Amino acid sequence: MSLRLAFDGLRGDLRFDVAMARHTSWRVGGLAEMIYTPVDSEDLAHFLRQLPADVPVTVLGLGSNVLIRDGGIRGVVVLTHDGTSAMRLEDDGTIYAPAGLTCAKLARLAAAQGKIDAAFLAGIPGTVGGALAMNAGCYGSETWTYVLRVEVVTRAGERCVRTADEYDISYRQVQRKEPSLPEIFTGAWFRFATGDVQSVETAQAEIKTLLAKRLVSQPLELPNAGSVFRNPSGDYAARLIESCGLKGLTVGGASVSEKHANFIVNPKGAARAADIETLIAQVQQRVEMKTGVRLQPEVKILGEVV
């Protein structure tokens, strides 16, 4: 790859020709022409204002819920995850959480502030930015149920605050009602219910229970990207896959998890993105042939085919 651009006044980290396997939870993916990790939304806006309009922009948090193909990513990848990201409790009782904050950390910090509805976030293996982009959810709750406002940066480098009613929200989908160029979520204001001491203790215990449940039921010890398929209406993707006898199905270095059928794992770190994509297609085909249900991927497949 040969994308080389010069920028002025950046405070973040700019790199060229970076292996995406280092930045995805599946540990696969080709080179990104350019990666930028901004220090805050102002720095991101400054970067985008200097970026030529014809350069594609891809946004990643922790790299979960995404498959980067072996041919890599053209243009720039913006990494929003940042270990220094801190949330804050506003005077109106809402919680502001930056996009780089992990969902699990938001759940714990919200409980510590006396909030009782945020425990489900501990079950989402990603950042607030990713949860906003796809209305992530688990255990019967979804992110946007609690969103009042979001902070975004436009492709042109403009910082804006938008209200939740400016978006059409559905299962694992978020789209602005007014047509616009893609925008990057840089933070959000959440309203969670406030409880008494006993209810807060219950919420904290629930978070511990959810995290323990994930360890027992999901293959977190192996490279994975979370749930691969959306749950069809009235059913569960994992149940359908398991009912078709597909646990352990392998293509190259990728396998359907023996622990949880809706996970594909890279057990030896030797899988290629092509192995995973082929396995996804095989699971879809076999489940549809046997059950009549066409599973829809929850993971986003990005990048170039080799």
Short mmCIF file of C-alpha atoms in Angstrom, two decimals:
data_model
loop_
_atom_site.label_atom_id
_atom_site.label_comp_id
_atom_site.label_asym_id
_atom_site.label_seq_id
_atom_site.Cartn_x
_atom_site.Cartn_y
_atom_site.Cartn_z
CA MET A 1 0.00 0.00 0.00
CA SER A 2 1.18 3.50 -0.73
CA LEU A 3 -1.11 6.03 0.94
CA ARG A 4 1.16 8.72 2.41
CA LEU A 5 -0.31 12.01 3.59
CA ALA A 6 1.07 14.83 5.69
CA PHE A 7 -0.89 16.46 8.52
CA ASP A 8 -0.32 19.46 10.77
CA GLY A 9 -1.01 19.81 14.48
CA LEU A 10 -2.12 16.27 15.23
CA ARG A 11 -1.97 15.14 18.87
CA GLY A 12 -2.86 11.51 18.27
CA ASP A 13 -0.94 8.55 16.88
CA LEU A 14 -0.62 8.25 13.08
CA ARG A 15 0.78 5.10 11.46
CA PHE A 16 0.99 3.67 7.96
CA ASP A 17 0.67 0.11 6.61
CA VAL A 18 -0.45 -1.47 9.87
CA ALA A 19 -1.47 -5.14 10.20
CA MET A 20 -5.13 -5.20 11.25
CA ALA A 21 -4.64 -8.57 12.96
CA ARG A 22 -3.16 -6.53 15.82
CA HIS A 23 -6.37 -4.52 16.15
CA THR A 24 -9.14 -7.11 15.78
CA SER A 25 -10.33 -9.63 18.35
CA TRP A 26 -10.25 -12.44 15.76
CA ARG A 27 -6.55 -11.68 15.22
CA VAL A 28 -6.91 -11.70 11.43
CA GLY A 29 -6.84 -9.09 8.70
CA GLY A 30 -4.51 -7.51 6.17
CA LEU A 31 -2.85 -4.11 6.23
CA ALA A 32 -4.57 -0.80 6.77
CA GLU A 33 -3.09 1.93 4.58
CA MET A 34 -3.26 4.35 7.50
CA ILE A 35 -4.38 4.22 11.14
CA TYR A 36 -5.10 7.21 13.33
CA THR A 37 -5.81 7.07 17.06
CA PRO A 38 -7.09 10.51 18.15
CA VAL A 39 -6.71 11.72 21.73
CA ASP A 40 -10.21 13.26 21.81
CA SER A 41 -13.06 14.40 19.58
CA GLU A 42 -11.43 17.77 18.88
CA ASP A 43 -8.28 16.04 17.67
CA LEU A 44 -10.36 13.70 15.50
CA ALA A 45 -12.21 16.64 13.96
CA HIS A 46 -8.89 18.39 13.23
CA PHE A 47 -7.60 15.23 11.53
CA LEU A 48 -10.72 14.77 9.38
CA ARG A 49 -10.68 18.40 8.25
CA GLN A 50 -7.26 17.76 6.72
CA LEU A 51 -8.11 14.37 5.24
CA PRO A 52 -8.92 14.49 1.50
CA ALA A 53 -12.62 13.88 0.85
CA ASP A 54 -11.95 10.88 -1.37
CA VAL A 55 -10.08 8.90 1.32
CA PRO A 56 -12.38 6.26 2.87
CA VAL A 57 -12.73 6.22 6.66
CA THR A 58 -13.36 3.08 8.73
CA VAL A 59 -13.97 3.32 12.48
CA LEU A 60 -12.99 0.61 14.96
CA GLY A 61 -13.12 0.33 18.72
CA LEU A 62 -11.75 -2.88 20.19
CA GLY A 63 -12.08 -4.66 16.86
CA SER A 64 -14.78 -7.03 18.08
CA ASN A 65 -17.86 -7.73 15.95
CA VAL A 66 -15.84 -7.13 12.78
CA LEU A 67 -14.00 -9.25 10.22
CA ILE A 68 -11.23 -7.51 8.28
CA ARG A 69 -10.45 -9.33 5.05
CA ASP A 70 -6.93 -10.49 4.18
CA GLY A 71 -6.59 -7.77 1.53
CA GLY A 72 -6.71 -5.12 4.24
CA ILE A 73 -8.43 -1.75 4.45
CA ARG A 74 -8.08 1.08 1.97
CA GLY A 75 -7.92 4.61 3.31
CA VAL A 76 -7.74 5.35 7.01
CA VAL A 77 -8.84 3.36 10.04
CA VAL A 78 -9.77 5.53 13.03
CA LEU A 79 -9.28 3.74 16.34
CA THR A 80 -11.54 5.18 19.02
CA HIS A 81 -10.52 2.93 21.91
CA ASP A 82 -8.49 4.77 24.51
CA GLY A 83 -7.56 3.50 27.96
CA THR A 84 -7.58 7.04 29.34
CA SER A 85 -11.22 7.68 28.39
CA ALA A 86 -13.25 8.76 31.41
CA MET A 87 -16.97 9.18 31.86
CA ARG A 88 -18.60 11.90 33.91
CA LEU A 89 -21.82 12.37 35.86
CA GLU A 90 -23.65 15.49 34.67
CA ASP A 91 -25.68 17.87 36.84
CA ASP A 92 -28.94 16.58 35.32
CA GLY A 93 -28.16 13.03 36.43
CA THR A 94 -27.16 11.76 32.99
CA ILE A 95 -23.87 10.00 32.39
CA TYR A 96 -21.58 11.11 29.58
CA ALA A 97 -19.48 8.24 28.23
CA PRO A 98 -16.82 8.72 25.52
CA ALA A 99 -16.77 6.33 22.58
CA GLY A 100 -13.48 4.79 23.67
CA LEU A 101 -14.80 3.58 27.02
CA THR A 102 -15.48 -0.15 27.19
CA CYS A 103 -19.08 -1.14 27.78
CA ALA A 104 -18.06 -3.29 30.76
CA LYS A 105 -16.33 -0.32 32.38
CA LEU A 106 -19.37 1.88 31.78
CA ALA A 107 -21.53 -0.74 33.51
CA ARG A 108 -19.25 -0.83 36.56
CA LEU A 109 -18.84 2.95 36.78
CA ALA A 110 -22.58 3.54 36.36
CA ALA A 111 -23.34 1.12 39.19
CA ALA A 112 -20.81 2.91 41.37
CA GLN A 113 -22.74 6.14 40.69
CA GLY A 114 -25.98 4.57 41.95
CA LYS A 115 -27.39 3.66 38.53
CA ILE A 116 -29.26 0.37 38.25
CA ASP A 117 -30.11 -0.18 34.56
CA ALA A 118 -26.61 -0.43 33.09
CA ALA A 119 -25.58 -3.91 34.22
CA PHE A 120 -26.39 -5.51 30.83
CA LEU A 121 -23.56 -3.49 29.25
CA ALA A 122 -21.09 -5.75 31.07
CA GLY A 123 -22.08 -8.47 28.61
CA ILE A 124 -21.13 -6.45 25.51
CA PRO A 125 -17.53 -7.11 24.40
CA GLY A 126 -16.75 -3.73 22.90
CA THR A 127 -16.70 0.02 23.36
CA VAL A 128 -19.45 2.58 23.76
CA GLY A 129 -18.82 3.80 20.20
CA GLY A 130 -19.39 0.35 18.76
CA ALA A 131 -22.47 -0.19 20.92
CA LEU A 132 -23.92 3.09 19.63
CA ALA A 133 -23.17 2.24 16.00
CA MET A 134 -25.05 -1.09 16.09
CA ASN A 135 -27.45 -0.69 19.02
CA ALA A 136 -25.64 -3.50 20.78
CA GLY A 137 -27.49 -5.40 23.43
CA CYS A 138 -27.74 -8.57 25.48
CA TYR A 139 -29.89 -10.19 28.16
CA GLY A 140 -32.99 -8.39 26.89
CA SER A 141 -31.64 -4.83 26.92
CA GLU A 142 -30.29 -2.58 24.15
CA THR A 143 -27.95 0.41 24.20
CA TRP A 144 -30.19 3.04 22.62
CA THR A 145 -32.99 2.47 25.14
CA TYR A 146 -30.93 4.64 27.49
CA VAL A 147 -29.42 7.19 25.07
CA LEU A 148 -30.60 10.81 25.27
CA ARG A 149 -28.01 12.53 23.10
CA VAL A 150 -24.93 11.60 21.12
CA GLU A 151 -21.78 13.48 20.23
CA VAL A 152 -20.56 12.97 16.66
CA VAL A 153 -17.86 14.18 14.31
CA THR A 154 -18.84 14.48 10.67
CA ARG A 155 -16.64 13.37 7.78
CA ALA A 156 -15.92 17.05 7.15
CA GLY A 157 -14.59 17.48 10.69
CA GLU A 158 -17.57 19.22 12.29
CA ARG A 159 -18.43 18.37 15.90
CA CYS A 160 -22.16 18.06 16.63
CA VAL A 161 -24.55 16.93 19.34
CA ARG A 162 -27.65 15.09 18.17
CA THR A 163 -30.70 13.86 20.05
CA ALA A 164 -31.79 10.23 20.05
CA ASP A 165 -35.00 11.04 18.16
CA GLU A 166 -32.91 12.02 15.12
CA TYR A 167 -32.17 8.33 14.56
CA ASP A 168 -34.14 5.29 13.45
CA ILE A 169 -33.27 2.55 15.92
CA SER A 170 -33.98 -1.14 15.48
CA TYR A 171 -32.43 -4.51 16.32
CA ARG A 172 -28.67 -4.08 15.74
CA GLN A 173 -29.26 -1.16 13.37
CA VAL A 174 -28.88 2.61 13.79
CA GLN A 175 -29.45 5.15 11.04
CA ARG A 176 -29.99 8.89 10.94
CA LYS A 177 -33.47 9.84 9.79
CA GLU A 178 -32.09 12.70 7.74
CA PRO A 179 -29.81 11.43 4.95
CA SER A 180 -26.21 12.45 5.55
CA LEU A 181 -22.64 11.37 5.08
CA PRO A 182 -21.36 8.86 7.64
CA GLU A 183 -20.57 10.30 11.06
CA ILE A 184 -18.39 9.01 13.88
CA PHE A 185 -19.86 8.61 17.34
CA THR A 186 -17.46 10.13 19.85
CA GLY A 187 -19.64 9.92 22.96
CA ALA A 188 -23.16 9.78 24.36
CA TRP A 189 -25.29 10.90 27.28
CA PHE A 190 -27.14 8.05 28.97
CA ARG A 191 -30.02 8.22 31.43
CA PHE A 192 -30.13 5.25 33.80
CA ALA A 193 -32.47 4.90 36.75
CA THR A 194 -31.06 5.74 40.17
CA GLY A 195 -31.58 3.25 42.97
CA ASP A 196 -31.12 3.00 46.71
CA VAL A 197 -28.11 1.40 48.36
CA GLN A 198 -29.62 -2.07 48.23
CA SER A 199 -30.53 -1.82 44.53
CA VAL A 200 -27.04 -0.54 43.69
CA GLU A 201 -25.52 -3.49 45.49
CA THR A 202 -27.85 -5.74 43.51
CA ALA A 203 -26.71 -4.11 40.24
CA GLN A 204 -23.06 -4.62 41.16
CA ALA A 205 -23.74 -8.26 41.98
CA GLU A 206 -25.57 -8.64 38.65
CA ILE A 207 -22.54 -7.33 36.78
CA LYS A 208 -20.33 -9.91 38.47
CA THR A 209 -22.86 -12.61 37.61
CA LEU A 210 -23.04 -11.56 33.96
CA LEU A 211 -19.26 -11.49 33.61
CA ALA A 212 -19.00 -14.92 35.24
CA LYS A 213 -21.75 -16.23 32.93
CA ARG A 214 -19.81 -15.03 29.88
CA LEU A 215 -16.68 -16.82 31.06
CA VAL A 216 -18.58 -20.07 31.50
CA SER A 217 -20.75 -19.96 28.37
CA GLN A 218 -18.55 -18.20 25.79
CA PRO A 219 -15.08 -19.10 24.41
CA LEU A 220 -13.42 -15.96 25.73
CA GLU A 221 -10.08 -17.74 26.10
CA LEU A 222 -9.79 -17.97 22.29
CA PRO A 223 -9.69 -15.23 19.62
CA ASN A 224 -13.31 -14.50 18.64
CA ALA A 225 -15.49 -11.59 17.62
CA GLY A 226 -18.53 -12.16 19.79
CA SER A 227 -21.82 -13.40 18.35
CA VAL A 228 -21.46 -14.05 14.64
CA PHE A 229 -25.15 -14.09 13.66
CA ARG A 230 -28.17 -12.07 14.71
CA ASN A 231 -30.88 -13.95 16.55
CA PRO A 232 -33.84 -14.54 14.20
CA SER A 233 -37.24 -13.47 15.44
CA GLY A 234 -38.46 -15.81 18.15
CA ASP A 235 -35.38 -18.00 18.15
CA TYR A 236 -31.65 -18.08 18.83
CA ALA A 237 -28.91 -18.41 16.24
CA ALA A 238 -26.87 -20.61 18.59
CA ARG A 239 -29.75 -23.07 19.01
CA LEU A 240 -30.26 -23.36 15.25
CA ILE A 241 -26.55 -23.87 14.56
CA GLU A 242 -26.22 -26.49 17.28
CA SER A 243 -29.38 -28.28 16.12
CA CYS A 244 -27.72 -28.71 12.73
CA GLY A 245 -24.71 -30.41 14.32
CA LEU A 246 -22.31 -27.64 13.33
CA LYS A 247 -20.34 -27.24 16.56
CA GLY A 248 -16.71 -27.93 15.72
CA LEU A 249 -17.17 -27.37 11.97
CA THR A 250 -13.77 -26.20 10.69
CA VAL A 251 -12.44 -24.34 7.67
CA GLY A 252 -8.68 -23.81 7.63
CA GLY A 253 -7.73 -22.42 11.03
CA ALA A 254 -11.27 -21.30 11.98
CA SER A 255 -13.87 -23.36 13.85
CA VAL A 256 -17.41 -23.08 15.17
CA SER A 257 -16.95 -23.05 18.93
CA GLU A 258 -17.73 -26.21 20.86
CA LYS A 259 -18.71 -24.04 23.84
CA HIS A 260 -21.13 -21.64 22.10
CA ALA A 261 -22.42 -22.37 18.59
CA ASN A 262 -22.84 -18.69 17.65
CA PHE A 263 -19.11 -18.06 18.09
CA ILE A 264 -16.38 -18.75 15.54
CA VAL A 265 -12.93 -19.05 17.05
CA ASN A 266 -9.33 -18.86 15.83
CA PRO A 267 -7.99 -21.44 18.30
CA LYS A 268 -4.36 -21.61 17.17
CA GLY A 269 -4.10 -18.07 15.83
CA ALA A 270 -3.48 -19.49 12.36
CA ALA A 271 -6.82 -18.69 10.70
CA ARG A 272 -7.10 -16.33 7.77
CA ALA A 273 -10.00 -13.96 7.35
CA ALA A 274 -10.96 -15.99 4.28
CA ASP A 275 -11.31 -19.10 6.46
CA ILE A 276 -13.72 -17.29 8.78
CA GLU A 277 -15.75 -15.78 5.94
CA THR A 278 -16.06 -19.16 4.24
CA LEU A 279 -17.13 -20.77 7.52
CA ILE A 280 -19.77 -18.07 8.03
CA ALA A 281 -21.17 -18.84 4.57
CA GLN A 282 -21.15 -22.60 5.21
CA VAL A 283 -23.05 -22.21 8.48
CA GLN A 284 -25.62 -20.00 6.75
CA GLN A 285 -26.11 -22.52 3.94
CA ARG A 286 -26.41 -25.58 6.17
CA VAL A 287 -28.78 -23.95 8.64
CA GLU A 288 -30.99 -22.69 5.81
CA MET A 289 -31.04 -26.10 4.11
CA LYS A 290 -32.10 -27.87 7.31
CA THR A 291 -34.35 -25.29 8.98
CA GLY A 292 -35.38 -22.84 6.28
CA VAL A 293 -33.96 -19.95 8.30
CA ARG A 294 -31.36 -17.71 6.66
CA LEU A 295 -29.11 -16.43 9.45
CA GLN A 296 -27.94 -12.85 9.06
CA PRO A 297 -24.40 -11.95 10.16
CA GLU A 298 -24.08 -9.65 13.13
CA VAL A 299 -20.38 -9.14 12.45
CA LYS A 300 -19.45 -6.57 9.83
CA ILE A 301 -17.21 -7.83 7.03
CA LEU A 302 -14.85 -5.11 5.78
CA GLY A 303 -11.90 -4.73 3.48
CA GLU A 304 -10.48 -6.16 0.30
CA VAL A 305 -10.39 -9.76 -0.90
CA VAL A 306 -6.88 -10.98 -1.75
#
